[in-house]
Amino acid sequence: QVQLVESGGGLVQAGGSLRLSCAASGTIFSINAMAWYRQAPGKQRELVASITSGGNTNYADSVKGRFTISRDNAKNTVYLQMNSLKPEDAAVYYCNAEIFGLGYNFPLPYWGQGTQVTVSS
């Protein structure tokens, strides 16, 4: 059973920083892309940033220059460093990963449980 467990959310003032972590556990043979999404109340879930197994990154325009995604393949963990946070960044942040697990010869998408990020103005 593969699980993604997120941590690092919380309350921060505008202009502050937070670092989110997401660790994958279970029987994992390899992980393809990993990503962070977010969903604010009344809005659709949106892609914030993604990173391939080779380290290529992609960001939503709204977070470019402020957020940095990274991963530690040895730890099956993805990070999201969020700087210069704005009130509009407030949302539940979800980690996503494409994982080759036991019994499958193709990757399956897995989601974390979500972590709340609140930004006060």
N, CA, C and O atoms as a printed pandas DataFrame, in Angstrom:
     atom_number atom_name residue_name chain_id  residue_number  x_coord  y_coord  z_coord
0              1         N          GLN        A               1    0.848   -1.194    0.000
1              2        CA          GLN        A               1    0.000    0.000    0.000
2              3         C          GLN        A               1    0.878    1.236    0.000
3              4         O          GLN        A               1    1.697    1.431    0.897
4              5         N          VAL        A               2    0.698    2.070   -1.018
5              6        CA          VAL        A               2    1.485    3.291   -1.129
6              7         C          VAL        A               2    0.719    4.439   -0.479
7              8         O          VAL        A               2   -0.491    4.576   -0.657
8              9         N          GLN        A               3    1.432    5.245    0.264
9             10        CA          GLN        A               3    0.829    6.426    0.881
10            11         C          GLN        A               3    1.701    7.637    0.671
11            12         O          GLN        A               3    2.927    7.540    0.607
12            13         N          LEU        A               4    1.048    8.791    0.563
13            14        CA          LEU        A               4    1.749   10.072    0.538
14            15         C          LEU        A               4    1.332   10.823    1.785
15            16         O          LEU        A               4    0.141   10.994    2.044
16            17         N          VAL        A               5    2.302   11.269    2.556
17            18        CA          VAL        A               5    2.020   11.998    3.791
18            19         C          VAL        A               5    2.666   13.367    3.729
19            20         O          VAL        A               5    3.881   13.495    3.579
20            21         N          GLU        A               6    1.832   14.389    3.846
21            22        CA          GLU        A               6    2.305   15.771    3.754
22            23         C          GLU        A               6    2.503   16.361    5.143
23            24         O          GLU        A               6    1.897   15.917    6.118
24            25         N          SER        A               7    3.347   17.353    5.209
25            26        CA          SER        A               7    3.552   18.099    6.444
26            27         C          SER        A               7    4.064   19.484    6.092
27            28         O          SER        A               7    4.524   19.728    4.976
28            29         N          GLY        A               8    3.977   20.394    7.068
29            30        CA          GLY        A               8    4.573   21.709    6.891
30            31         C          GLY        A               8    3.603   22.853    6.696
31            32         O          GLY        A               8    4.023   24.009    6.643
32            33         N          GLY        A               9    2.328   22.569    6.588
33            34        CA          GLY        A               9    1.371   23.657    6.442
34            35         C          GLY        A               9    1.215   24.430    7.738
35            36         O          GLY        A               9    1.766   24.052    8.772
36            37         N          GLY        A              10    0.459   25.514    7.671
37            38        CA          GLY        A              10    0.224   26.304    8.871
38            39         C          GLY        A              10   -0.196   27.712    8.546
39            40         O          GLY        A              10   -0.582   28.028    7.421
40            41         N          LEU        A              11   -0.112   28.559    9.569
41            42        CA          LEU        A              11   -0.495   29.969    9.452
42            43         C          LEU        A              11    0.756   30.823    9.360
43            44         O          LEU        A              11    1.689   30.659   10.146
44            45         N          VAL        A              12    0.772   31.722    8.408
45            46        CA          VAL        A              12    1.914   32.601    8.226
46            47         C          VAL        A              12    1.413   33.969    7.798
47            48         O          VAL        A              12    0.370   34.085    7.155
48            49         N          GLN        A              13    2.157   34.998    8.156
49            50        CA          GLN        A              13    1.804   36.338    7.712
50            51         C          GLN        A              13    2.205   36.547    6.264
51            52         O          GLN        A              13    3.124   35.902    5.760
52            53         N          ALA        A              14    1.505   37.457    5.601
53            54        CA          ALA        A              14    1.870   37.796    4.228
54            55         C          ALA        A              14    3.336   38.218    4.181
55            56         O          ALA        A              14    3.813   38.964    5.036
56            57         N          GLY        A              15    4.033   37.727    3.170
57            58        CA          GLY        A              15    5.453   38.001    3.046
58            59         C          GLY        A              15    6.329   36.943    3.674
59            60         O          GLY        A              15    7.543   36.934    3.470
60            61         N          GLY        A              16    5.724   36.049    4.437
61            62        CA          GLY        A              16    6.465   35.005    5.123
62            63         C          GLY        A              16    6.711   33.796    4.246
63            64         O          GLY        A              16    6.399   33.789    3.055
64            65         N          SER        A              17    7.281   32.768    4.871
65            66        CA          SER        A              17    7.663   31.553    4.144
66            67         C          SER        A              17    7.165   30.310    4.864
67            68         O          SER        A              17    6.998   30.296    6.083
68            69         N          LEU        A              18    6.938   29.285    4.087
69            70        CA          LEU        A              18    6.631   27.957    4.593
70            71         C          LEU        A              18    7.302   26.937    3.687
71            72         O          LEU        A              18    7.543   27.197    2.509
72            73         N          ARG        A              19    7.600   25.777    4.250
73            74        CA          ARG        A              19    8.138   24.680    3.463
74            75         C          ARG        A              19    7.265   23.456    3.681
75            76         O          ARG        A              19    7.110   22.975    4.803
76            77         N          LEU        A              20    6.701   22.963    2.590
77            78        CA          LEU        A              20    5.893   21.753    2.627
78            79         C          LEU        A              20    6.740   20.551    2.246
79            80         O          LEU        A              20    7.640   20.644    1.411
80            81         N          SER        A              21    6.437   19.421    2.873
81            82        CA          SER        A              21    7.098   18.168    2.554
82            83         C          SER        A              21    6.050   17.107    2.278
83            84         O          SER        A              21    4.952   17.146    2.833
84            85         N          CYS        A              22    6.392   16.166    1.422
85            86        CA          CYS        A              22    5.497   15.055    1.124
86            87         C          CYS        A              22    6.357   13.819    0.921
87            88         O          CYS        A              22    7.175   13.759    0.003
88            89         N          ALA        A              23    6.162   12.836    1.788
89            90        CA          ALA        A              23    6.945   11.613    1.721
90            91         C          ALA        A              23    6.078   10.453    1.266
91            92         O          ALA        A              23    4.982   10.238    1.784
92            93         N          ALA        A              24    6.578    9.712    0.296
93            94        CA          ALA        A              24    5.890    8.518   -0.188
94            95         C          ALA        A              24    6.439    7.298    0.546
95            96         O          ALA        A              24    7.648    7.163    0.735
96            97         N          SER        A              25    5.537    6.416    0.954
97            98        CA          SER        A              25    5.964    5.212    1.652
98            99         C          SER        A              25    5.198    4.005    1.119
99           100         O          SER        A              25    4.175    4.147    0.449
100          101         N          GLY        A              26    5.715    2.811    1.431
101          102        CA          GLY        A              26    5.099    1.592    0.939
102          103         C          GLY        A              26    6.059    0.882    0.000
103          104         O          GLY        A              26    7.252    1.183   -0.035
104          105         N          THR        A              27    5.524   -0.062   -0.757
105          106        CA          THR        A              27    6.344   -0.795   -1.710
106          107         C          THR        A              27    6.411    0.007   -2.997
107          108         O          THR        A              27    5.482    0.000   -3.805
108          109         N          ILE        A              28    7.534    0.699   -3.172
109          110        CA          ILE        A              28    7.707    1.617   -4.298
110          111         C          ILE        A              28    8.920    1.195   -5.094
111          112         O          ILE        A              28   10.014    1.047   -4.551
112          113         N          PHE        A              29    8.717    1.002   -6.396
113          114        CA          PHE        A              29    9.847    0.657   -7.251
114          115         C          PHE        A              29   10.470    1.900   -7.853
115          116         O          PHE        A              29   11.693    2.003   -7.956
116          117         N          SER        A              30    9.639    2.835   -8.248
117          118        CA          SER        A              30   10.144    4.104   -8.752
118          119         C          SER        A              30    9.007    5.117   -8.775
119          120         O          SER        A              30    7.826    4.771   -8.740
120          121         N          ILE        A              31    9.412    6.376   -8.833
121          122        CA          ILE        A              31    8.446    7.470   -8.895
122          123         C          ILE        A              31    8.754    8.337  -10.095
123          124         O          ILE        A              31    9.889    8.778  -10.277
124          125         N          ASN        A              32    7.752    8.582  -10.907
125          126        CA          ASN        A              32    7.923    9.489  -12.037
126          127         C          ASN        A              32    7.763   10.921  -11.541
127          128         O          ASN        A              32    8.462   11.349  -10.622
128          129         N          ALA        A              33    6.857   11.642  -12.140
129          130        CA          ALA        A              33    6.668   13.036  -11.752
130          131         C          ALA        A              33    6.039   13.141  -10.369
131          132         O          ALA        A              33    5.258   12.286   -9.951
132          133         N          MET        A              34    6.402   14.211   -9.675
133          134        CA          MET        A              34    5.790   14.577   -8.406
134          135         C          MET        A              34    5.324   16.024   -8.527
135          136         O          MET        A              34    5.916   16.818   -9.258
136          137         N          ALA        A              35    4.279   16.354   -7.818
137          138        CA          ALA        A              35    3.717   17.692   -8.004
138          139         C          ALA        A              35    2.986   18.159   -6.758
139          140         O          ALA        A              35    2.634   17.373   -5.878
140          141         N          TRP        A              36    2.774   19.454   -6.717
141          142        CA          TRP        A              36    1.934   20.066   -5.700
142          143         C          TRP        A              36    0.761   20.761   -6.388
143          144         O          TRP        A              36    0.935   21.490   -7.365
144          145         N          TYR        A              37   -0.419   20.520   -5.864
145          146        CA          TYR        A              37   -1.631   21.196   -6.294
146          147         C          TYR        A              37   -2.188   21.950   -5.094
147          148         O          TYR        A              37   -1.797   21.709   -3.952
148          149         N          ARG        A              38   -3.105   22.863   -5.373
149          150        CA          ARG        A              38   -3.790   23.529   -4.275
150          151         C          ARG        A              38   -5.244   23.780   -4.643
151          152         O          ARG        A              38   -5.606   23.884   -5.815
152          153         N          GLN        A              39   -6.055   23.873   -3.617
153          154        CA          GLN        A              39   -7.476   24.140   -3.823
154          155         C          GLN        A              39   -7.963   25.094   -2.745
155          156         O          GLN        A              39   -7.949   24.777   -1.556
156          157         N          ALA        A              40   -8.390   26.257   -3.184
157          158        CA          ALA        A              40   -8.974   27.241   -2.286
158          159         C          ALA        A              40  -10.483   27.040   -2.242
159          160         O          ALA        A              40  -11.050   26.466   -3.172
160          161         N          PRO        A              41  -11.144   27.499   -1.189
161          162        CA          PRO        A              41  -12.597   27.334   -1.084
162          163         C          PRO        A              41  -13.318   27.903   -2.294
163          164         O          PRO        A              41  -13.072   29.041   -2.693
164          165         N          GLY        A              42  -14.198   27.118   -2.872
165          166        CA          GLY        A              42  -14.984   27.571   -4.004
166          167         C          GLY        A              42  -14.260   27.577   -5.328
167          168         O          GLY        A              42  -14.809   28.017   -6.338
168          169         N          LYS        A              43  -13.027   27.091   -5.334
169          170        CA          LYS        A              43  -12.242   27.087   -6.561
170          171         C          LYS        A              43  -11.833   25.670   -6.932
171          172         O          LYS        A              43  -11.859   24.763   -6.100
172          173         N          GLN        A              44  -11.458   25.498   -8.183
173          174        CA          GLN        A              44  -10.994   24.187   -8.642
174          175         C          GLN        A              44   -9.558   23.952   -8.177
175          176         O          GLN        A              44   -8.795   24.888   -7.939
176          177         N          ARG        A              45   -9.227   22.692   -8.059
177          178        CA          ARG        A              45   -7.845   22.341   -7.732
178          179         C          ARG        A              45   -6.961   22.742   -8.901
179          180         O          ARG        A              45   -7.303   22.506  -10.060
180          181         N          GLU        A              46   -5.818   23.353   -8.588
181          182        CA          GLU        A              46   -4.918   23.812   -9.638
182          183         C          GLU        A              46   -3.501   23.331   -9.383
183          184         O          GLU        A              46   -3.083   23.141   -8.241
184          185         N          LEU        A              47   -2.775   23.140  -10.471
185          186        CA          LEU        A              47   -1.379   22.735  -10.382
186          187         C          LEU        A              47   -0.541   23.928   -9.942
187          188         O          LEU        A              47   -0.637   25.012  -10.518
188          189         N          VAL        A              48    0.270   23.722   -8.930
189          190        CA          VAL        A              48    1.173   24.767   -8.447
190          191         C          VAL        A              48    2.557   24.576   -9.046
191          192         O          VAL        A              48    3.140   25.516   -9.586
192          193         N          ALA        A              49    3.082   23.362   -8.952
193          194        CA          ALA        A              49    4.421   23.081   -9.456
194          195         C          ALA        A              49    4.580   21.584   -9.626
195          196         O          ALA        A              49    3.948   20.794   -8.925
196          197         N          SER        A              50    5.433   21.202  -10.565
197          198        CA          SER        A              50    5.720   19.788  -10.778
198          199         C          SER        A              50    7.205   19.611  -11.031
199          200         O          SER        A              50    7.911   20.550  -11.401
200          201         N          ILE        A              51    7.663   18.381  -10.821
201          202        CA          ILE        A              51    9.073   18.059  -11.032
202          203         C          ILE        A              51    9.180   16.625  -11.530
203          204         O          ILE        A              51    8.570   15.716  -10.967
204          205         N          THR        A              52    9.958   16.430  -12.586
205          206        CA          THR        A              52   10.144   15.087  -13.129
206          207         C          THR        A              52   11.185   14.335  -12.307
207          208         O          THR        A              52   11.831   14.908  -11.429
208          209         N          SER        A              53   11.338   13.056  -12.597
209          210        CA          SER        A              53   12.337   12.263  -11.898
210          211         C          SER        A              53   13.745   12.768  -12.197
211          212         O          SER        A              53   14.668   12.565  -11.408
212          213         N          GLY        A              54   13.897   13.424  -13.339
213          214        CA          GLY        A              54   15.199   13.972  -13.697
214          215         C          GLY        A              54   15.444   15.368  -13.179
215          216         O          GLY        A              54   16.533   15.916  -13.350
216          217         N          GLY        A              55   14.433   15.955  -12.544
217          218        CA          GLY        A              55   14.615   17.262  -11.932
218          219         C          GLY        A              55   14.096   18.445  -12.738
219          220         O          GLY        A              55   14.278   19.592  -12.330
220          221         N          ASN        A              56   13.460   18.192  -13.862
221          222        CA          ASN        A              56   12.870   19.295  -14.619
222          223         C          ASN        A              56   11.624   19.801  -13.907
223          224         O          ASN        A              56   10.792   19.018  -13.450
224          225         N          THR        A              57   11.508   21.118  -13.821
225          226        CA          THR        A              57   10.420   21.716  -13.045
226          227         C          THR        A              57    9.496   22.557  -13.914
227          228         O          THR        A              57    9.863   23.026  -14.991
228          229         N          ASN        A              58    8.298   22.725  -13.406
229          230        CA          ASN        A              58    7.293   23.543  -14.074
230          231         C          ASN        A              58    6.481   24.238  -12.983
231          232         O          ASN        A              58    6.159   23.635  -11.959
232          233         N          TYR        A              59    6.150   25.516  -13.211
233          234        CA          TYR        A              59    5.431   26.289  -12.193
234          235         C          TYR        A              59    4.226   27.007  -12.800
235          236         O          TYR        A              59    4.224   27.384  -13.972
236          237         N          ALA        A              60    3.215   27.180  -11.975
237          238        CA          ALA        A              60    2.122   28.062  -12.347
238          239         C          ALA        A              60    2.656   29.486  -12.392
239          240         O          ALA        A              60    3.538   29.850  -11.614
240          241         N          ASP        A              61    2.121   30.284  -13.301
241          242        CA          ASP        A              61    2.600   31.657  -13.440
242          243         C          ASP        A              61    2.479   32.429  -12.128
243          244         O          ASP        A              61    3.310   33.283  -11.819
244          245         N          SER        A              62    1.449   32.124  -11.373
245          246        CA          SER        A              62    1.177   32.878  -10.153
246          247         C          SER        A              62    2.220   32.658   -9.052
247          248         O          SER        A              62    2.281   33.437   -8.100
248          249         N          VAL        A              63    3.032   31.618   -9.168
249          250        CA          VAL        A              63    4.010   31.333   -8.109
250          251         C          VAL        A              63    5.453   31.404   -8.599
251          252         O          VAL        A              63    6.386   31.249   -7.811
252          253         N          LYS        A              64    5.638   31.636   -9.884
253          254        CA          LYS        A              64    7.004   31.702  -10.416
254          255         C          LYS        A              64    7.812   32.772   -9.703
255          256         O          LYS        A              64    7.344   33.891   -9.493
256          257         N          GLY        A              65    9.030   32.409   -9.337
257          258        CA          GLY        A              65    9.907   33.344   -8.654
258          259         C          GLY        A              65    9.717   33.380   -7.150
259          260         O          GLY        A              65   10.529   33.965   -6.434
260          261         N          ARG        A              66    8.642   32.752   -6.663
261          262        CA          ARG        A              66    8.385   32.748   -5.220
262          263         C          ARG        A              66    8.441   31.339   -4.624
263          264         O          ARG        A              66    8.871   31.156   -3.485
264          265         N          PHE        A              67    8.006   30.353   -5.397
265          266        CA          PHE        A              67    7.963   28.971   -4.916
266          267         C          PHE        A              67    9.047   28.157   -5.624
267          268         O          PHE        A              67    9.384   28.411   -6.781
268          269         N          THR        A              68    9.577   27.182   -4.907
269          270        CA          THR        A              68   10.565   26.276   -5.480
270          271         C          THR        A              68   10.205   24.846   -5.106
271          272         O          THR        A              68   10.049   24.515   -3.931
272          273         N          ILE        A              69   10.076   23.999   -6.132
273          274        CA          ILE        A              69    9.822   22.583   -5.898
274          275         C          ILE        A              69   11.137   21.828   -6.030
275          276         O          ILE        A              69   11.964   22.131   -6.890
276          277         N          SER        A              70   11.310   20.844   -5.165
277          278        CA          SER        A              70   12.511   20.010   -5.230
278          279         C          SER        A              70   12.146   18.609   -4.739
279          280         O          SER        A              70   11.072   18.401   -4.173
280          281         N          ARG        A              71   13.031   17.672   -4.956
281          282        CA          ARG        A              71   12.761   16.311   -4.514
282          283         C          ARG        A              71   14.044   15.617   -4.098
283          284         O          ARG        A              71   15.135   15.932   -4.574
284          285         N          ASP        A              72   13.876   14.668   -3.200
285          286        CA          ASP        A              72   14.984   13.824   -2.769
286          287         C          ASP        A              72   14.590   12.400   -3.146
287          288         O          ASP        A              72   13.794   11.769   -2.450
288          289         N          ASN        A              73   15.140   11.897   -4.235
289          290        CA          ASN        A              73   14.734   10.588   -4.744
290          291         C          ASN        A              73   15.097    9.463   -3.773
291          292         O          ASN        A              73   14.404    8.447   -3.716
292          293         N          ALA        A              74   16.153    9.634   -3.031
293          294        CA          ALA        A              74   16.554    8.603   -2.080
294          295         C          ALA        A              74   15.540    8.478   -0.934
295          296         O          ALA        A              74   15.393    7.414   -0.332
296          297         N          LYS        A              75   14.854    9.573   -0.651
297          298        CA          LYS        A              75   13.867    9.586    0.438
298          299         C          LYS        A              75   12.434    9.536   -0.076
299          300         O          LYS        A              75   11.491    9.566    0.713
300          301         N          ASN        A              76   12.264    9.459   -1.399
301          302        CA          ASN        A              76   10.918    9.476   -1.997
302          303         C          ASN        A              76   10.103   10.651   -1.491
303          304         O          ASN        A              76    8.928   10.510   -1.152
304          305         N          THR        A              77   10.732   11.796   -1.445
305          306        CA          THR        A              77   10.112   12.977   -0.856
306          307         C          THR        A              77   10.185   14.161   -1.816
307          308         O          THR        A              77   11.184   14.365   -2.505
308          309         N          VAL        A              78    9.110   14.929   -1.843
309          310        CA          VAL        A              78    9.060   16.164   -2.620
310          311         C          VAL        A              78    8.803   17.318   -1.665
311          312         O          VAL        A              78    8.087   17.176   -0.674
312          313         N          TYR        A              79    9.394   18.454   -1.976
313          314        CA          TYR        A              79    9.291   19.636   -1.138
314          315         C          TYR        A              79    8.725   20.799   -1.940
315          316         O          TYR        A              79    8.832   20.838   -3.166
316          317         N          LEU        A              80    8.127   21.739   -1.234
317          318        CA          LEU        A              80    7.705   22.990   -1.845
318          319         C          LEU        A              80    8.092   24.120   -0.907
319          320         O          LEU        A              80    7.483   24.308    0.146
320          321         N          GLN        A              81    9.107   24.866   -1.301
321          322        CA          GLN        A              81    9.517   26.040   -0.540
322          323         C          GLN        A              81    8.707   27.227   -1.047
323          324         O          GLN        A              81    8.765   27.576   -2.226
324          325         N          MET        A              82    7.960   27.835   -0.149
325          326        CA          MET        A              82    7.081   28.937   -0.519
326          327         C          MET        A              82    7.557   30.208    0.184
327          328         O          MET        A              82    7.527   30.302    1.411
328          329         N          ASN        A              83    7.989   31.170   -0.603
329          330        CA          ASN        A              83    8.458   32.451   -0.079
330          331         C          ASN        A              83    7.530   33.574   -0.531
331          332         O          ASN        A              83    6.742   33.408   -1.463
332          333         N          SER        A              84    7.634   34.705    0.135
333          334        CA          SER        A              84    6.830   35.882   -0.218
334          335         C          SER        A              84    5.360   35.518   -0.360
335          336         O          SER        A              84    4.714   35.883   -1.342
336          337         N          LEU        A              85    4.844   34.808    0.608
337          338        CA          LEU        A              85    3.466   34.328    0.539
338          339         C          LEU        A              85    2.474   35.481    0.538
339          340         O          LEU        A              85    2.666   36.505    1.194
340          341         N          LYS        A              86    1.410   35.275   -0.221
341          342        CA          LYS        A              86    0.342   36.261   -0.365
342          343         C          LYS        A              86   -0.961   35.657    0.153
343          344         O          LYS        A              86   -1.098   34.435    0.198
344          345         N          PRO        A              87   -1.905   36.485    0.538
345          346        CA          PRO        A              87   -3.197   35.943    0.997
346          347         C          PRO        A              87   -3.846   35.032   -0.039
347          348         O          PRO        A              87   -4.529   34.072    0.318
348          349         N          GLU        A              88   -3.635   35.328   -1.315
349          350        CA          GLU        A              88   -4.241   34.499   -2.361
350          351         C          GLU        A              88   -3.560   33.140   -2.503
351          352         O          GLU        A              88   -4.043   32.298   -3.261
352          353         N          ASP        A              89   -2.469   32.903   -1.808
353          354        CA          ASP        A              89   -1.839   31.584   -1.801
354          355         C          ASP        A              89   -2.523   30.637   -0.807
355          356         O          ASP        A              89   -2.257   29.435   -0.810
356          357         N          ALA        A              90   -3.390   31.170    0.030
357          358        CA          ALA        A              90   -4.061   30.345    1.036
358          359         C          ALA        A              90   -4.931   29.286    0.365
359          360         O          ALA        A              90   -5.736   29.592   -0.514
360          361         N          ALA        A              91   -4.758   28.044    0.792
361          362        CA          ALA        A              91   -5.479   26.921    0.189
362          363         C          ALA        A              91   -5.083   25.654    0.921
363          364         O          ALA        A              91   -4.202   25.661    1.781
364          365         N          VAL        A              92   -5.747   24.568    0.565
365          366        CA          VAL        A              92   -5.267   23.249    0.956
366          367         C          VAL        A              92   -4.318   22.788   -0.138
367          368         O          VAL        A              92   -4.677   22.769   -1.316
368          369         N          TYR        A              93   -3.123   22.423    0.250
369          370        CA          TYR        A              93   -2.106   21.981   -0.692
370          371         C          TYR        A              93   -2.030   20.452   -0.686
371          372         O          TYR        A              93   -1.941   19.815    0.364
372          373         N          TYR        A              94   -2.068   19.892   -1.890
373          374        CA          TYR        A              94   -2.040   18.440   -2.050
374          375         C          TYR        A              94   -0.798   18.020   -2.823
375          376         O          TYR        A              94   -0.405   18.659   -3.799
376          377         N          CYS        A              95   -0.207   16.960   -2.376
377          378        CA          CYS        A              95    0.919   16.366   -3.074
378          379         C          CYS        A              95    0.389   15.264   -3.986
379          380         O          CYS        A              95   -0.571   14.570   -3.650
380          381         N          ASN        A              96    1.023   15.114   -5.135
381          382        CA          ASN        A              96    0.639   14.102   -6.111
382          383         C          ASN        A              96    1.895   13.436   -6.646
383          384         O          ASN        A              96    2.916   14.096   -6.838
384          385         N          ALA        A              97    1.825   12.140   -6.887
385          386        CA          ALA        A              97    2.983   11.448   -7.447
386          387         C          ALA        A              97    2.534   10.286   -8.321
387          388         O          ALA        A              97    1.532    9.629   -8.038
388          389         N          GLU        A              98    3.284   10.045   -9.374
389          390        CA          GLU        A              98    3.049    8.893  -10.256
390          391         C          GLU        A              98    4.025    7.800   -9.836
391          392         O          GLU        A              98    5.237    7.938  -10.002
392          393         N          ILE        A              99    3.484    6.715   -9.291
393          394        CA          ILE        A              99    4.322    5.725   -8.617
394          395         C          ILE        A              99    4.157    4.331   -9.206
395          396         O          ILE        A              99    3.043    3.845   -9.400
396          397         N          PHE        A             100    5.308    3.695   -9.490
397          398        CA          PHE        A             100    5.312    2.275   -9.840
398          399         C          PHE        A             100    5.349    1.498   -8.526
399          400         O          PHE        A             100    6.341    1.528   -7.799
400          401         N          GLY        A             101    4.249    0.804   -8.237
401          402        CA          GLY        A             101    4.185    0.023   -7.008
402          403         C          GLY        A             101    4.140   -1.458   -7.286
403          404         O          GLY        A             101    4.296   -1.897   -8.425
404          405         N          LEU        A             102    3.925   -2.223   -6.239
405          406        CA          LEU        A             102    3.900   -3.675   -6.340
406          407         C          LEU        A             102    2.708   -4.140   -7.163
407          408         O          LEU        A             102    1.575   -3.729   -6.914
408          409         N          GLY        A             103    2.969   -5.003   -8.149
409          410        CA          GLY        A             103    1.886   -5.612   -8.905
410          411         C          GLY        A             103    1.456   -4.866  -10.140
411          412         O          GLY        A             103    0.539   -5.301  -10.837
412          413         N          TYR        A             104    2.105   -3.736  -10.431
413          414        CA          TYR        A             104    1.722   -2.947  -11.597
414          415         C          TYR        A             104    2.951   -2.696  -12.462
415          416         O          TYR        A             104    4.053   -2.492  -11.953
416          417         N          ASN        A             105    2.748   -2.713  -13.774
417          418        CA          ASN        A             105    3.845   -2.381  -14.681
418          419         C          ASN        A             105    3.616   -1.025  -15.332
419          420         O          ASN        A             105    4.192   -0.723  -16.377
420          421         N          PHE        A             106    2.774   -0.213  -14.710
421          422        CA          PHE        A             106    2.562    1.155  -15.153
422          423         C          PHE        A             106    2.369    1.998  -13.896
423          424         O          PHE        A             106    1.960    1.466  -12.864
424          425         N          PRO        A             107    2.651    3.288  -13.956
425          426        CA          PRO        A             107    2.551    4.125  -12.754
426          427         C          PRO        A             107    1.105    4.480  -12.440
427          428         O          PRO        A             107    0.300    4.677  -13.350
428          429         N          LEU        A             108    0.781    4.561  -11.178
429          430        CA          LEU        A             108   -0.525    4.999  -10.727
430          431         C          LEU        A             108   -0.403    6.350  -10.028
431          432         O          LEU        A             108    0.610    6.623   -9.385
432          433         N          PRO        A             109   -1.421    7.195  -10.148
433          434        CA          PRO        A             109   -1.396    8.477   -9.449
434          435         C          PRO        A             109   -1.838    8.315   -8.000
435          436         O          PRO        A             109   -2.840    7.661   -7.711
436          437         N          TYR        A             110   -1.081    8.915   -7.107
437          438        CA          TYR        A             110   -1.430    8.913   -5.689
438          439         C          TYR        A             110   -1.514   10.353   -5.193
439          440         O          TYR        A             110   -0.818   11.245   -5.679
440          441         N          TRP        A             111   -2.392   10.548   -4.209
441          442        CA          TRP        A             111   -2.596   11.869   -3.625
442          443         C          TRP        A             111   -2.368   11.813   -2.122
443          444         O          TRP        A             111   -2.669   10.821   -1.460
444          445         N          GLY        A             112   -1.830   12.905   -1.610
445          446        CA          GLY        A             112   -1.748   13.063   -0.171
446          447         C          GLY        A             112   -3.083   13.545    0.370
447          448         O          GLY        A             112   -4.024   13.811   -0.378
448          449         N          GLN        A             113   -3.138   13.651    1.697
449          450        CA          GLN        A             113   -4.397   14.015    2.356
450          451         C          GLN        A             113   -4.639   15.517    2.356
451          452         O          GLN        A             113   -5.743   15.967    2.664
452          453         N          GLY        A             114   -3.637   16.282    2.020
453          454        CA          GLY        A             114   -3.769   17.735    1.999
454          455         C          GLY        A             114   -3.270   18.375    3.279
455          456         O          GLY        A             114   -3.396   17.813    4.367
456          457         N          THR        A             115   -2.702   19.558    3.130
457          458        CA          THR        A             115   -2.242   20.329    4.282
458          459         C          THR        A             115   -2.669   21.780    4.087
459          460         O          THR        A             115   -2.506   22.345    3.006
460          461         N          GLN        A             116   -3.210   22.369    5.132
461          462        CA          GLN        A             116   -3.771   23.717    5.043
462          463         C          GLN        A             116   -2.666   24.762    5.137
463          464         O          GLN        A             116   -1.800   24.698    6.010
464          465         N          VAL        A             117   -2.715   25.712    4.231
465          466        CA          VAL        A             117   -1.848   26.885    4.286
466          467         C          VAL        A             117   -2.740   28.113    4.414
467          468         O          VAL        A             117   -3.598   28.361    3.566
468          469         N          THR        A             118   -2.531   28.875    5.477
469          470        CA          THR        A             118   -3.304   30.084    5.722
470          471         C          THR        A             118   -2.358   31.271    5.759
471          472         O          THR        A             118   -1.345   31.242    6.458
472          473         N          VAL        A             119   -2.683   32.307    5.013
473          474        CA          VAL        A             119   -1.833   33.494    4.939
474          475         C          VAL        A             119   -2.635   34.693    5.409
475          476         O          VAL        A             119   -3.645   35.048    4.801
476          477         N          SER        A             120   -2.192   35.308    6.476
477          478        CA          SER        A             120   -2.889   36.474    7.014
478          479         C          SER        A             120   -2.324   37.753    6.412
479          480         O          SER        A             120   -1.121   37.864    6.178
480          481         N          SER        A             121   -3.187   38.696    6.171
481          482        CA          SER        A             121   -2.752   39.961    5.546
482          483         C          SER        A             121   -2.419   41.013    6.598
483          484         O          SER        A             121   -2.038   42.132    6.254
